Amino acid sequence: MKVNIAIVVASFYFLISCNSNYTSQIGNPSEITSSLDSFFAYNNKYIFFSRDFIALDENENLIDKKTFLKKMETGHYLPLKIYSEKDEEIYKTYLIKKWKTIEISYVLMNNAKIELGNFSKEGRNLPHFNFVDLENKKYDANSIKNKIIVIKFWFLACPKCISEISPMNEMIKSYEKNKDLIFMSFALDQNTEIKEFIKKNPLKYPVFANQRKYVNDTLGIIFFPTYIILGKDGKISKVVNSFKELKYELTIETSK
């Protein structure tokens, strides 16, 4: 009984300390939602659904990430960044009774849906890992064992996928001395198409081409580019949809 009381008391003080620190929001909801431009300026600077964050509901009660994203998916809430002296990622739901710019609601619903799909993959193993790259090199579960694996999912007709090739090549250079890190990619296009592309646009990582069925059907990836980070335990650590977030999450993963 003493143990239970101690836990209750500790939880009580934790909640008090949390609520006392989560009072200063960044940004005015009325200004943020005044136009799409205002929303995107705020959202791109402060809100990153893919990251690990502390989530609060509109009453500043702690909720889990999935519950937070589910609220965002309804299209009735605006995510607000909460100031933290410890530089933590803290977001709060803010109920919008009537949107000035309804398109913001649609953007948030779509973003939340994508992130819920990404989040649901975390902690899982990558299924049926047995592939041969364009150089006829085989990769299976044993070849990536006890390594951090970064996988890009892309296709040639995706402008963002192509624009992020150069910065990814540069990032790979910076990790050349890290022997516990492997980069690779899955492309939807045929082998011949990828080989022609690579002649003019060198890639610093192996490519598994003609992988539409595996990417779309097995993994359920329909948004591109998508990047998956596998931890050394072989499980999916993080799923993101931009090079910016990949770089951020990889810094965290390689420091573990």
Short mmCIF file of N, CA and C in Angstrom, two decimals, residues 21-86:
data_model
loop_
_atom_site.label_atom_id
_atom_site.label_comp_id
_atom_site.label_asym_id
_atom_site.label_seq_id
_atom_site.Cartn_x
_atom_site.Cartn_y
_atom_site.Cartn_z
N ASN A 21 4.77 24.37 -16.19
CA ASN A 21 5.75 24.71 -17.21
C ASN A 21 5.15 24.88 -18.60
N TYR A 22 3.90 24.44 -18.79
CA TYR A 22 3.29 24.41 -20.12
C TYR A 22 2.27 25.53 -20.31
N THR A 23 2.62 26.72 -19.90
CA THR A 23 1.64 27.79 -19.95
C THR A 23 1.92 28.83 -21.03
N SER A 24 3.12 28.83 -21.56
CA SER A 24 3.49 29.88 -22.51
C SER A 24 3.50 29.35 -23.94
N GLN A 25 2.43 29.64 -24.67
CA GLN A 25 2.36 29.17 -26.05
C GLN A 25 3.04 30.18 -26.97
N ILE A 26 3.57 29.66 -28.08
CA ILE A 26 4.23 30.50 -29.06
C ILE A 26 3.25 30.75 -30.21
N GLY A 27 2.94 32.01 -30.45
CA GLY A 27 2.04 32.34 -31.55
C GLY A 27 0.61 32.60 -31.11
N ASN A 28 -0.06 33.46 -31.87
CA ASN A 28 -1.46 33.79 -31.63
C ASN A 28 -2.33 33.01 -32.62
N PRO A 29 -3.24 32.16 -32.13
CA PRO A 29 -4.06 31.34 -33.03
C PRO A 29 -4.79 32.15 -34.09
N SER A 30 -5.28 33.33 -33.71
CA SER A 30 -6.00 34.17 -34.66
C SER A 30 -5.10 34.62 -35.81
N GLU A 31 -3.87 34.97 -35.48
CA GLU A 31 -2.92 35.40 -36.51
C GLU A 31 -2.43 34.21 -37.35
N ILE A 32 -2.20 33.10 -36.68
CA ILE A 32 -1.71 31.90 -37.38
C ILE A 32 -2.71 31.44 -38.43
N THR A 33 -3.98 31.50 -38.10
CA THR A 33 -5.03 30.99 -39.00
C THR A 33 -5.62 32.06 -39.91
N SER A 34 -5.01 33.23 -39.94
CA SER A 34 -5.56 34.32 -40.75
C SER A 34 -5.41 34.07 -42.25
N SER A 35 -4.41 33.27 -42.64
CA SER A 35 -4.20 32.95 -44.05
C SER A 35 -3.34 31.69 -44.16
N LEU A 36 -3.34 31.10 -45.33
CA LEU A 36 -2.49 29.92 -45.56
C LEU A 36 -1.02 30.26 -45.38
N ASP A 37 -0.62 31.43 -45.87
CA ASP A 37 0.78 31.84 -45.75
C ASP A 37 1.20 31.96 -44.29
N SER A 38 0.34 32.54 -43.47
CA SER A 38 0.64 32.69 -42.04
C SER A 38 0.74 31.32 -41.37
N PHE A 39 -0.17 30.43 -41.73
CA PHE A 39 -0.15 29.09 -41.16
C PHE A 39 1.12 28.34 -41.53
N PHE A 40 1.46 28.35 -42.83
CA PHE A 40 2.65 27.63 -43.28
C PHE A 40 3.92 28.20 -42.66
N ALA A 41 3.99 29.52 -42.50
CA ALA A 41 5.16 30.14 -41.88
C ALA A 41 5.34 29.64 -40.45
N TYR A 42 4.24 29.54 -39.72
CA TYR A 42 4.27 29.06 -38.34
C TYR A 42 4.54 27.56 -38.28
N ASN A 43 3.80 26.82 -39.08
CA ASN A 43 3.88 25.36 -39.05
C ASN A 43 5.27 24.86 -39.44
N ASN A 44 5.84 25.46 -40.48
CA ASN A 44 7.16 25.03 -40.96
C ASN A 44 8.28 25.39 -39.99
N LYS A 45 8.05 26.37 -39.15
CA LYS A 45 9.07 26.80 -38.20
C LYS A 45 8.97 26.06 -36.86
N TYR A 46 7.74 25.75 -36.43
CA TYR A 46 7.56 25.27 -35.06
C TYR A 46 6.99 23.85 -34.91
N ILE A 47 6.28 23.35 -35.91
CA ILE A 47 5.55 22.10 -35.74
C ILE A 47 6.15 20.97 -36.57
N PHE A 48 6.54 19.88 -35.89
CA PHE A 48 7.11 18.72 -36.56
C PHE A 48 6.47 17.46 -36.00
N PHE A 49 5.42 17.00 -36.64
CA PHE A 49 4.67 15.84 -36.15
C PHE A 49 5.51 14.57 -36.10
N SER A 50 6.54 14.47 -36.92
CA SER A 50 7.33 13.24 -36.97
C SER A 50 8.23 13.08 -35.75
N ARG A 51 8.51 14.16 -35.06
CA ARG A 51 9.43 14.09 -33.93
C ARG A 51 8.75 13.49 -32.69
N ASP A 52 9.57 13.08 -31.75
CA ASP A 52 9.05 12.68 -30.44
C ASP A 52 8.75 13.96 -29.68
N PHE A 53 7.52 14.11 -29.23
CA PHE A 53 7.16 15.34 -28.55
C PHE A 53 6.22 15.07 -27.38
N ILE A 54 6.17 16.04 -26.48
CA ILE A 54 5.22 16.01 -25.38
C ILE A 54 3.92 16.61 -25.89
N ALA A 55 2.82 15.89 -25.72
CA ALA A 55 1.53 16.33 -26.27
C ALA A 55 0.57 16.71 -25.16
N LEU A 56 -0.09 17.83 -25.36
CA LEU A 56 -1.10 18.32 -24.42
C LEU A 56 -2.41 18.54 -25.15
N ASP A 57 -3.53 18.28 -24.46
CA ASP A 57 -4.81 18.62 -25.06
C ASP A 57 -5.12 20.09 -24.78
N GLU A 58 -6.29 20.53 -25.19
CA GLU A 58 -6.65 21.95 -25.05
C GLU A 58 -6.76 22.40 -23.60
N ASN A 59 -6.88 21.42 -22.66
CA ASN A 59 -6.94 21.74 -21.23
C ASN A 59 -5.59 21.55 -20.54
N GLU A 60 -4.56 21.36 -21.34
CA GLU A 60 -3.18 21.16 -20.89
C GLU A 60 -2.99 19.86 -20.11
N ASN A 61 -3.83 18.86 -20.43
CA ASN A 61 -3.62 17.52 -19.88
C ASN A 61 -2.67 16.75 -20.80
N LEU A 62 -1.78 15.96 -20.21
CA LEU A 62 -0.87 15.15 -21.00
C LEU A 62 -1.63 14.07 -21.76
N ILE A 63 -1.36 13.94 -23.03
CA ILE A 63 -1.94 12.88 -23.85
C ILE A 63 -0.81 12.23 -24.64
N ASP A 64 -1.05 11.04 -25.18
CA ASP A 64 0.01 10.42 -25.96
C ASP A 64 0.01 10.95 -27.39
N LYS A 65 1.06 10.62 -28.13
CA LYS A 65 1.24 11.15 -29.48
C LYS A 65 0.11 10.71 -30.41
N LYS A 66 -0.29 9.46 -30.30
CA LYS A 66 -1.34 8.94 -31.18
C LYS A 66 -2.66 9.69 -30.96
N THR A 67 -3.00 9.92 -29.70
CA THR A 67 -4.23 10.66 -29.37
C THR A 67 -4.16 12.08 -29.93
N PHE A 68 -2.98 12.70 -29.80
CA PHE A 68 -2.78 14.06 -30.32
C PHE A 68 -3.01 14.08 -31.83
N LEU A 69 -2.39 13.15 -32.55
CA LEU A 69 -2.53 13.10 -34.01
C LEU A 69 -3.97 12.79 -34.43
N LYS A 70 -4.64 11.95 -33.65
CA LYS A 70 -6.04 11.64 -33.94
C LYS A 70 -6.90 12.90 -33.83
N LYS A 71 -6.60 13.75 -32.85
CA LYS A 71 -7.31 15.01 -32.71
C LYS A 71 -7.05 15.90 -33.92
N MET A 72 -5.78 15.97 -34.34
CA MET A 72 -5.44 16.78 -35.51
C MET A 72 -6.15 16.27 -36.77
N GLU A 73 -6.34 14.97 -36.83
CA GLU A 73 -6.95 14.36 -38.01
C GLU A 73 -8.43 14.74 -38.16
N THR A 74 -9.06 15.19 -37.09
CA THR A 74 -10.46 15.59 -37.17
C THR A 74 -10.64 16.91 -37.91
N GLY A 75 -9.56 17.72 -37.98
CA GLY A 75 -9.65 19.01 -38.64
C GLY A 75 -10.24 20.10 -37.78
N HIS A 76 -10.40 19.82 -36.48
CA HIS A 76 -11.00 20.80 -35.57
C HIS A 76 -9.98 21.50 -34.67
N TYR A 77 -8.72 21.11 -34.82
CA TYR A 77 -7.71 21.65 -33.90
C TYR A 77 -6.51 22.23 -34.64
N LEU A 78 -5.90 23.22 -33.99
CA LEU A 78 -4.64 23.81 -34.46
C LEU A 78 -3.56 23.39 -33.48
N PRO A 79 -2.40 22.92 -33.96
CA PRO A 79 -1.30 22.60 -33.04
C PRO A 79 -0.53 23.87 -32.68
N LEU A 80 -0.29 24.06 -31.40
CA LEU A 80 0.47 25.22 -30.94
C LEU A 80 1.75 24.75 -30.26
N LYS A 81 2.83 25.43 -30.54
CA LYS A 81 4.10 25.14 -29.89
C LYS A 81 4.10 25.80 -28.52
N ILE A 82 4.56 25.05 -27.50
CA ILE A 82 4.64 25.57 -26.15
C ILE A 82 6.11 25.83 -25.81
N TYR A 83 6.38 26.99 -25.28
CA TYR A 83 7.74 27.35 -24.92
C TYR A 83 8.28 26.44 -23.84
N SER A 84 9.52 26.01 -23.97
CA SER A 84 10.16 25.16 -22.97
C SER A 84 11.58 25.65 -22.73
N GLU A 85 11.91 25.88 -21.46
CA GLU A 85 13.26 26.31 -21.11
C GLU A 85 14.29 25.22 -21.43
N LYS A 86 13.83 23.95 -21.45
CA LYS A 86 14.71 22.82 -21.73
C LYS A 86 14.78 22.52 -23.22
#
